[in-house]
Coordinates of C-alpha atoms in Angstrom, one line a residue:
M21 CA -2.9 31.8 -11.9
S22 CA 0.7 32.8 -11.7
A23 CA 3.1 30.0 -10.3
T24 CA 5.0 32.9 -8.4
L25 CA 1.5 33.6 -6.6
A26 CA 0.5 30.9 -4.4
P27 CA -3.2 31.2 -3.4
S28 CA -3.7 31.3 0.7
L29 CA -6.0 28.4 1.5
G30 CA -5.3 27.9 5.0
R31 CA -1.1 28.4 4.9
D32 CA -1.0 29.3 8.2
L33 CA -2.8 26.3 9.5
A34 CA -0.5 24.2 7.9
E35 CA 2.3 25.6 9.5
R36 CA 0.4 25.6 12.3
L37 CA -0.1 21.7 12.0
F38 CA 3.3 21.0 10.8
D39 CA 5.1 22.7 13.3
R40 CA 3.4 21.0 15.5
L41 CA 4.0 17.4 14.6
R42 CA 7.9 18.0 14.9
E43 CA 8.1 19.9 18.1
T44 CA 5.1 16.7 18.8
T45 CA 7.4 13.4 17.4
S46 CA 10.5 15.5 17.6
D47 CA 13.5 12.3 19.2
G48 CA 15.9 15.6 18.5
V49 CA 17.4 14.4 15.3
G50 CA 14.6 14.3 12.7
I51 CA 11.4 13.2 13.9
T52 CA 9.7 9.7 14.7
R53 CA 7.0 8.2 14.4
E54 CA 6.7 4.7 14.4
S55 CA 3.9 2.8 12.9
Y56 CA 1.1 1.9 15.2
G57 CA 2.7 3.1 17.8
P58 CA 2.9 6.4 20.3
G59 CA 3.5 9.1 18.0
E60 CA 1.6 8.3 15.0
S61 CA -1.4 7.6 17.6
L62 CA -0.2 11.6 18.6
A63 CA -0.2 12.8 15.2
L64 CA -3.7 10.4 14.2
D65 CA -4.8 12.7 17.3
M66 CA -3.6 16.4 16.6
V67 CA -5.4 16.2 12.7
E68 CA -8.3 15.1 14.6
A69 CA -8.2 18.0 17.0
E70 CA -8.2 20.7 13.6
A71 CA -11.2 18.9 11.8
R72 CA -13.0 19.4 14.6
A73 CA -12.2 22.9 15.3
Q74 CA -13.0 23.2 11.1
G75 CA -16.3 21.7 11.6
L76 CA -15.7 18.6 9.9
E77 CA -16.9 15.0 11.1
T78 CA -14.2 12.4 12.1
L79 CA -14.4 9.0 12.8
R80 CA -11.5 5.7 13.4
D81 CA -12.5 3.0 10.4
A82 CA -11.6 -0.7 12.0
G83 CA -8.6 0.0 10.5
A84 CA -7.5 2.6 12.9
N85 CA -7.3 5.5 11.0
L86 CA -8.2 8.9 11.2
V87 CA -11.4 9.3 8.1
V88 CA -12.7 13.4 8.4
T89 CA -15.8 13.7 5.1
L90 CA -17.2 16.7 4.2
P91 CA -21.3 15.0 3.6
G92 CA -22.3 15.1 -0.2
R93 CA -26.3 16.0 -0.8
D94 CA -26.3 12.3 -2.6
P95 CA -24.9 9.9 0.0
S96 CA -25.7 7.0 -2.6
L97 CA -22.7 8.2 -5.0
P98 CA -19.1 6.9 -4.0
V99 CA -16.9 9.8 -2.6
I100 CA -14.0 10.6 -3.8
A101 CA -11.1 10.3 -1.4
C102 CA -7.7 11.9 -0.6
G103 CA -5.0 12.3 2.1
S104 CA -1.6 10.0 2.3
H105 CA -0.3 8.0 6.0
L106 CA 1.6 9.9 9.4
D107 CA 3.6 7.4 10.4
S108 CA 7.6 8.2 10.0
V109 CA 11.2 6.2 9.8
P110 CA 13.3 6.6 12.6
Q111 CA 14.6 10.0 12.1
G112 CA 12.8 11.1 9.7
G113 CA 11.2 13.8 8.8
N114 CA 8.5 15.7 8.9
Y115 CA 7.3 16.6 5.3
D116 CA 6.5 12.7 4.4
G117 CA 3.1 11.6 4.6
A118 CA 2.1 14.9 6.7
A119 CA 2.0 17.0 3.7
G120 CA -0.6 14.4 2.4
V121 CA -2.9 14.6 4.9
I122 CA -2.8 17.8 6.0
A123 CA -3.4 19.5 2.2
G124 CA -6.2 17.1 2.3
L125 CA -7.6 19.0 5.6
M126 CA -6.9 22.2 3.7
A127 CA -9.2 21.6 1.1
L128 CA -12.0 20.7 3.6
S129 CA -11.6 23.5 6.1
R130 CA -12.0 25.6 3.3
F131 CA -15.2 24.0 1.8
K132 CA -16.2 24.1 5.0
S133 CA -16.3 27.7 5.6
E134 CA -17.5 28.9 1.9
G135 CA -20.6 26.7 2.7
F136 CA -19.3 24.6 -0.1
V137 CA -21.5 21.6 0.0
P138 CA -20.7 19.0 -3.3
N139 CA -22.6 16.8 -4.7
R140 CA -20.6 14.1 -3.9
G141 CA -19.0 13.1 -0.8
I142 CA -15.6 14.1 0.1
A143 CA -13.3 11.9 2.4
L144 CA -9.3 12.7 3.5
Y145 CA -7.7 9.8 5.5
A146 CA -4.9 10.1 7.5
L147 CA -3.5 6.4 7.3
R148 CA -1.3 4.3 9.8
G149 CA 1.3 2.4 8.8
E150 CA 2.8 3.1 5.2
E151 CA 6.5 3.2 6.0
S152 CA 8.0 -0.4 6.4
A153 CA 11.0 0.3 8.1
W154 CA 9.8 -1.0 11.9
F155 CA 8.0 -4.0 10.5
G156 CA 10.0 -4.5 6.6
R157 CA 5.9 -4.6 5.2
A158 CA 4.9 -1.3 3.4
Y159 CA 1.2 -0.3 3.5
M160 CA 0.2 -2.2 6.3
G161 CA -2.7 0.5 6.5
S162 CA -4.1 0.8 3.4
A163 CA -2.7 -3.2 2.7
A164 CA -5.8 -4.0 5.4
L165 CA -8.2 -1.5 4.1
F166 CA -8.3 -4.4 1.4
G167 CA -8.5 -7.6 3.3
R168 CA -4.5 -7.4 1.8
L169 CA -2.7 -8.7 5.0
S170 CA -1.2 -12.4 5.2
T171 CA -1.5 -13.8 7.7
E172 CA 2.9 -13.8 7.7
D173 CA 2.5 -10.0 7.6
L174 CA 0.6 -10.1 11.2
A175 CA 3.5 -12.2 12.8
T176 CA 5.9 -9.8 11.1
P177 CA 8.4 -9.1 14.2
H178 CA 9.2 -5.4 15.1
V179 CA 12.8 -4.6 13.9
V180 CA 13.7 -3.0 17.4
N181 CA 11.3 -4.9 20.3
G182 CA 10.4 -7.9 18.5
R183 CA 6.3 -7.8 18.7
P184 CA 4.0 -9.0 16.2
L185 CA 3.0 -6.3 13.7
I186 CA -1.0 -8.3 15.4
D187 CA -0.3 -7.2 18.9
C188 CA 0.5 -3.6 17.6
M189 CA -2.0 -2.8 15.6
R190 CA -4.5 -3.9 18.2
E191 CA -3.1 -2.0 20.4
A192 CA -3.5 1.6 18.1
G193 CA -7.2 -0.6 18.0
V194 CA -7.6 -2.1 14.4
E195 CA -10.4 -4.0 14.3
V196 CA -7.9 -7.0 13.7
E197 CA -9.6 -10.1 14.3
R198 CA -11.4 -9.2 10.6
V199 CA -8.1 -8.0 9.9
A200 CA -6.4 -11.3 10.3
R201 CA -9.6 -13.3 8.3
G202 CA -8.9 -11.0 5.1
E203 CA -12.4 -9.1 5.3
K204 CA -12.8 -5.6 3.6
L205 CA -12.6 -3.1 5.5
L206 CA -13.9 -0.3 3.0
D207 CA -15.5 -1.4 -0.3
P208 CA -13.6 -0.2 -3.3
A209 CA -17.2 0.6 -5.0
S210 CA -17.3 3.3 -2.5
I211 CA -14.0 5.2 -3.6
A212 CA -15.2 7.1 -6.7
A213 CA -11.4 8.1 -6.6
W214 CA -8.3 8.7 -4.5
L215 CA -5.7 11.0 -4.8
E216 CA -2.4 11.8 -3.0
I217 CA 0.3 14.6 -2.8
H218 CA 3.3 13.8 -1.7
I219 CA 6.6 15.4 -1.4
E220 CA 9.2 13.7 -4.1
Q221 CA 12.3 11.6 -2.0
G222 CA 14.5 12.0 -4.9
P223 CA 16.0 14.8 -6.5
V224 CA 14.5 15.3 -10.2
L225 CA 12.3 17.9 -9.5
V226 CA 14.6 19.9 -8.2
A227 CA 17.1 18.9 -10.4
R228 CA 14.3 20.0 -13.4
N229 CA 13.0 23.5 -11.4
L230 CA 9.7 22.4 -11.0
P231 CA 7.6 23.0 -8.0
V232 CA 4.9 20.3 -8.3
A233 CA 4.6 17.4 -10.9
I234 CA 2.1 14.8 -11.5
V235 CA 3.0 11.2 -11.3
T236 CA 2.6 8.6 -13.7
G237 CA 3.4 4.9 -12.5
I238 CA 4.6 3.9 -9.0
R239 CA 7.1 1.1 -8.7
G240 CA 6.5 -2.2 -7.6
N241 CA 9.5 -3.6 -5.0
I242 CA 10.8 -7.9 -4.1
R243 CA 12.6 -7.3 -0.4
H244 CA 14.8 -9.7 1.6
R245 CA 14.8 -8.2 5.2
A246 CA 17.3 -10.5 6.6
I247 CA 20.2 -12.4 4.4
E248 CA 22.8 -14.9 5.9
C249 CA 25.5 -16.1 4.3
I250 CA 26.5 -18.6 6.3
G251 CA 30.0 -19.9 5.8
E252 CA 32.9 -21.0 9.0
A253 CA 35.1 -18.5 11.3
G254 CA 38.5 -19.4 11.3
H255 CA 41.8 -17.5 12.4
S256 CA 42.9 -14.4 9.6
G257 CA 46.5 -16.1 9.2
T258 CA 46.8 -20.0 9.0
I259 CA 43.9 -20.5 6.3
P260 CA 44.8 -19.8 3.1
R261 CA 42.4 -18.9 0.7
W262 CA 41.5 -22.1 -1.0
L263 CA 40.3 -23.6 2.1
R264 CA 38.1 -20.8 3.1
H265 CA 34.6 -20.1 3.4
D266 CA 33.9 -16.1 4.1
A267 CA 31.0 -14.9 4.4
V268 CA 32.2 -10.9 4.0
F269 CA 33.4 -12.0 0.7
A270 CA 31.4 -14.1 -0.7
T271 CA 28.6 -12.0 0.1
A272 CA 30.9 -8.9 -1.3
E273 CA 30.9 -11.1 -4.8
L274 CA 27.2 -11.5 -5.1
I275 CA 26.6 -7.8 -4.3
T276 CA 29.4 -6.6 -6.9
R277 CA 27.8 -9.1 -9.4
L278 CA 24.1 -8.5 -9.3
D279 CA 26.0 -4.6 -9.8
R280 CA 26.9 -6.0 -13.1
H281 CA 23.6 -7.1 -13.6
W282 CA 21.5 -4.4 -13.4
R283 CA 23.9 -2.3 -15.4
T284 CA 23.4 -4.8 -18.5
L285 CA 18.9 -4.1 -18.0
L286 CA 19.6 -0.7 -17.4
E287 CA 22.0 -0.5 -20.1
R288 CA 18.5 -2.5 -22.3
G289 CA 16.4 0.2 -21.5
R290 CA 14.7 -1.5 -18.4
D291 CA 13.7 0.4 -15.3
L292 CA 15.4 -0.5 -12.1
V293 CA 16.7 -0.5 -8.4
V294 CA 18.7 -2.0 -6.8
T295 CA 20.0 -2.1 -2.6
S296 CA 21.5 -3.5 -0.2
G297 CA 21.2 -1.2 2.8
I298 CA 21.5 -3.3 5.8
I299 CA 24.5 -5.3 6.1
G300 CA 26.7 -6.8 8.9
T301 CA 28.4 -9.2 10.5
D302 CA 27.1 -10.3 14.4
P303 CA 29.5 -7.6 16.9
A304 CA 29.7 -10.0 19.7
E305 CA 32.0 -12.3 17.4
H306 CA 33.3 -10.4 14.6
A307 CA 37.3 -9.6 15.0
L308 CA 40.7 -8.2 12.9
A309 CA 41.8 -11.1 13.4
R310 CA 38.4 -13.3 12.4
I311 CA 37.5 -14.4 9.7
P312 CA 34.0 -14.4 9.6
G313 CA 31.7 -17.5 9.0
R314 CA 27.8 -14.9 9.6
L315 CA 27.0 -12.2 7.8
R316 CA 23.1 -10.5 7.3
F317 CA 22.3 -8.3 5.2
S318 CA 19.4 -7.1 3.0
M319 CA 18.0 -7.2 -0.8
E320 CA 16.2 -5.2 -2.3
A321 CA 14.9 -4.0 -6.1
R322 CA 12.1 -1.7 -7.3
S323 CA 11.0 -1.8 -11.1
Q324 CA 7.9 -0.2 -12.3
S325 CA 7.6 -3.4 -14.4
I326 CA 6.8 -7.4 -13.0
E327 CA 9.4 -9.0 -15.2
T328 CA 12.5 -6.9 -14.8
L329 CA 11.8 -7.3 -11.7
E330 CA 11.6 -11.3 -11.5
A331 CA 13.9 -11.1 -14.3
F332 CA 16.7 -9.8 -11.7
Y333 CA 14.9 -12.4 -8.9
D334 CA 16.2 -15.3 -10.9
L335 CA 19.3 -14.3 -11.8
F336 CA 20.0 -13.1 -7.7
L337 CA 18.8 -16.9 -6.6
S338 CA 21.2 -18.3 -9.6
E339 CA 24.0 -16.1 -8.3
C340 CA 23.5 -16.9 -4.7
A341 CA 23.1 -20.9 -6.0
G342 CA 26.4 -20.5 -8.1
I343 CA 28.6 -18.7 -5.6
G344 CA 27.5 -20.5 -2.3
E345 CA 29.0 -23.3 -4.0
E346 CA 32.6 -22.0 -5.3
R347 CA 33.0 -20.1 -2.1
G348 CA 31.9 -22.7 -0.2
V349 CA 28.9 -20.8 1.6
E350 CA 24.8 -20.9 2.2
F351 CA 23.0 -18.1 1.7
R352 CA 19.4 -18.6 4.0
L353 CA 16.8 -16.4 2.1
D354 CA 14.1 -14.8 4.9
R355 CA 10.7 -14.6 3.9
R356 CA 10.3 -12.8 0.0
L357 CA 8.4 -9.4 0.3
D358 CA 7.0 -8.3 -2.9
S359 CA 4.7 -4.8 -3.6
A360 CA 3.3 -4.8 -6.9
P361 CA 3.6 -2.1 -9.7
A362 CA 1.2 0.3 -10.0
R363 CA -0.1 2.7 -12.6
M364 CA -1.3 5.8 -11.8
D365 CA -5.1 6.0 -13.8
E366 CA -4.8 8.1 -17.2
G367 CA -7.8 9.9 -16.9
W368 CA -6.2 11.5 -13.8
I369 CA -3.2 12.0 -14.9
E370 CA -4.6 14.2 -17.7
R371 CA -7.5 16.5 -15.3
L372 CA -4.6 17.1 -12.7
R373 CA -1.9 18.2 -15.8
A374 CA -4.4 20.4 -17.1
G375 CA -5.1 22.3 -14.3
L376 CA -0.7 22.3 -13.8
R377 CA -1.2 23.9 -17.3
A378 CA -4.8 26.2 -15.9
M379 CA -2.5 27.1 -13.1
G380 CA 0.3 28.7 -15.6
L381 CA 2.8 25.4 -14.2
P382 CA 5.3 24.2 -16.4
D383 CA 3.7 20.4 -17.3
E384 CA 6.6 17.3 -17.0
P385 CA 5.0 14.4 -15.6
I386 CA 7.3 12.3 -13.6
P387 CA 7.4 8.3 -12.3
S388 CA 7.8 7.2 -8.6
G389 CA 10.5 5.5 -7.4
A390 CA 9.2 5.4 -4.0
G391 CA 6.2 3.7 -3.1
H392 CA 3.0 4.8 -2.3
D393 CA -0.8 4.4 -0.7
A394 CA -1.8 4.8 -3.9
A395 CA -0.2 1.9 -5.3
V396 CA -2.3 -0.3 -3.4
F397 CA -5.9 2.0 -3.7
A398 CA -4.9 1.3 -7.7
Q399 CA -4.2 -2.2 -7.1
A400 CA -8.1 -2.1 -5.5
G401 CA -9.3 -1.0 -8.5
I402 CA -10.1 2.6 -7.7
P403 CA -8.4 5.2 -9.9
S404 CA -5.7 7.2 -8.4
A405 CA -3.5 10.0 -9.2
M406 CA -0.5 11.5 -7.2
I407 CA 0.6 15.3 -7.5
F408 CA 4.2 15.4 -6.9
I409 CA 5.7 18.2 -4.2
R410 CA 9.6 19.4 -4.9
N411 CA 11.1 18.3 -1.7
Q412 CA 15.0 19.1 -1.4
H413 CA 18.1 16.8 0.5
G414 CA 15.1 13.8 -0.3
S415 CA 13.4 12.4 1.9
H416 CA 13.8 9.8 5.1
N417 CA 16.0 12.0 6.6
P418 CA 15.9 15.2 8.7
A419 CA 16.9 17.7 6.2
E420 CA 13.4 17.6 4.2
A421 CA 12.7 20.9 2.7
M422 CA 9.7 21.5 1.0
E423 CA 9.1 25.1 0.2
M424 CA 5.7 26.4 1.8
E425 CA 5.2 27.7 -1.9
D426 CA 5.5 24.8 -3.0
F427 CA 3.1 23.7 -1.1
M428 CA 1.1 26.0 -1.7
L429 CA 0.8 25.5 -4.9
G430 CA 0.2 21.5 -4.6
A431 CA -2.0 22.4 -2.2
E432 CA -4.5 24.6 -4.8
L433 CA -3.9 21.4 -7.4
L434 CA -5.7 19.6 -4.9
E435 CA -8.4 21.6 -4.1
R436 CA -9.2 22.6 -7.7
S437 CA -9.6 18.9 -8.1
L438 CA -11.3 17.6 -5.6
R439 CA -14.2 21.1 -6.1
D440 CA -14.5 20.0 -10.0
A441 CA -15.1 16.2 -8.6
A442 CA -17.5 15.8 -5.8
A443 CA -19.3 19.2 -7.4

């Protein structure tokens, strides 16, 4: 198959759904589909209506995820599952997550229209609650499926309205009593494999001029949503440096030292990225002539290595203690949030890479710096794999710019892989 000629796998269906999702969940800047909120619910309803129009079976599972199925001849066999999420960050892009759901729907619709009856069933999951932007906890929907949401997770407040996650899940139709008990809502043995298409959320495929690539693994992370640096407020003109307890200077020094540690670890060949994406003094208190006595900031480290994550976190704690003593401030940490790294299944990596080559496409696998639901499925013991689609301008912003030609190539690879695995 020539890489320049994307086959017709329901392109009209895809464009129609992408357009409707954009129109329905636009916030005037980008799109907003809040985890366990109205925008996400609208998106699930829209996909479900289209699936039913294509003659496919649908249901909402105990986690309020949408499941679209094409039954197989042997119902005793575990199914091949595919899908992704439909929520977004605030003022995000339209393709993050949705591309994987729509590609799966295209494949199942094709199979249904052809009268293809697989030997084992195929299930498409439109998952809820993947984004961490709303509650600070990523993979909420998939984690709930495997009994991996803790009491602390369920009590986490919504970043805007303060409502606990468990209340928002209940309102969306989740059987929260089962989730709170840690019950597995989905038996991992019932899934033979998990395949997920997603836009790449970084610049690698664009830089390498690759329309599609196979993912080798997914970085894990350690996060704190809100660390407080507590110092002492005072008049900016009357207190000399040696008597100050300046929360801003202390935090700035901490971040600078963490950057140095990051660079050292990279020079030693470690995989690591570090971010402080939220930082600020209290608007009710800060002033030009006031030494800031309090500052809040976030910290996130990501790596494919648990050992690297823990080593960096130890350095972080050590620097908090040292700077706190030197500058007379205190760093107060909120709850640590963890997501473990995940390796994609070697057998599926090779199958998908072979599929790319059979389509006449270049084959250069890459790791994923961003987190995905595939990590949770992999950690549950389910053979998992991911297909990345080239996307300009990154992700988590309104400028996502996936080309439909690239999307169609990824969708074809998914369709071929599902057909072969389920036949």
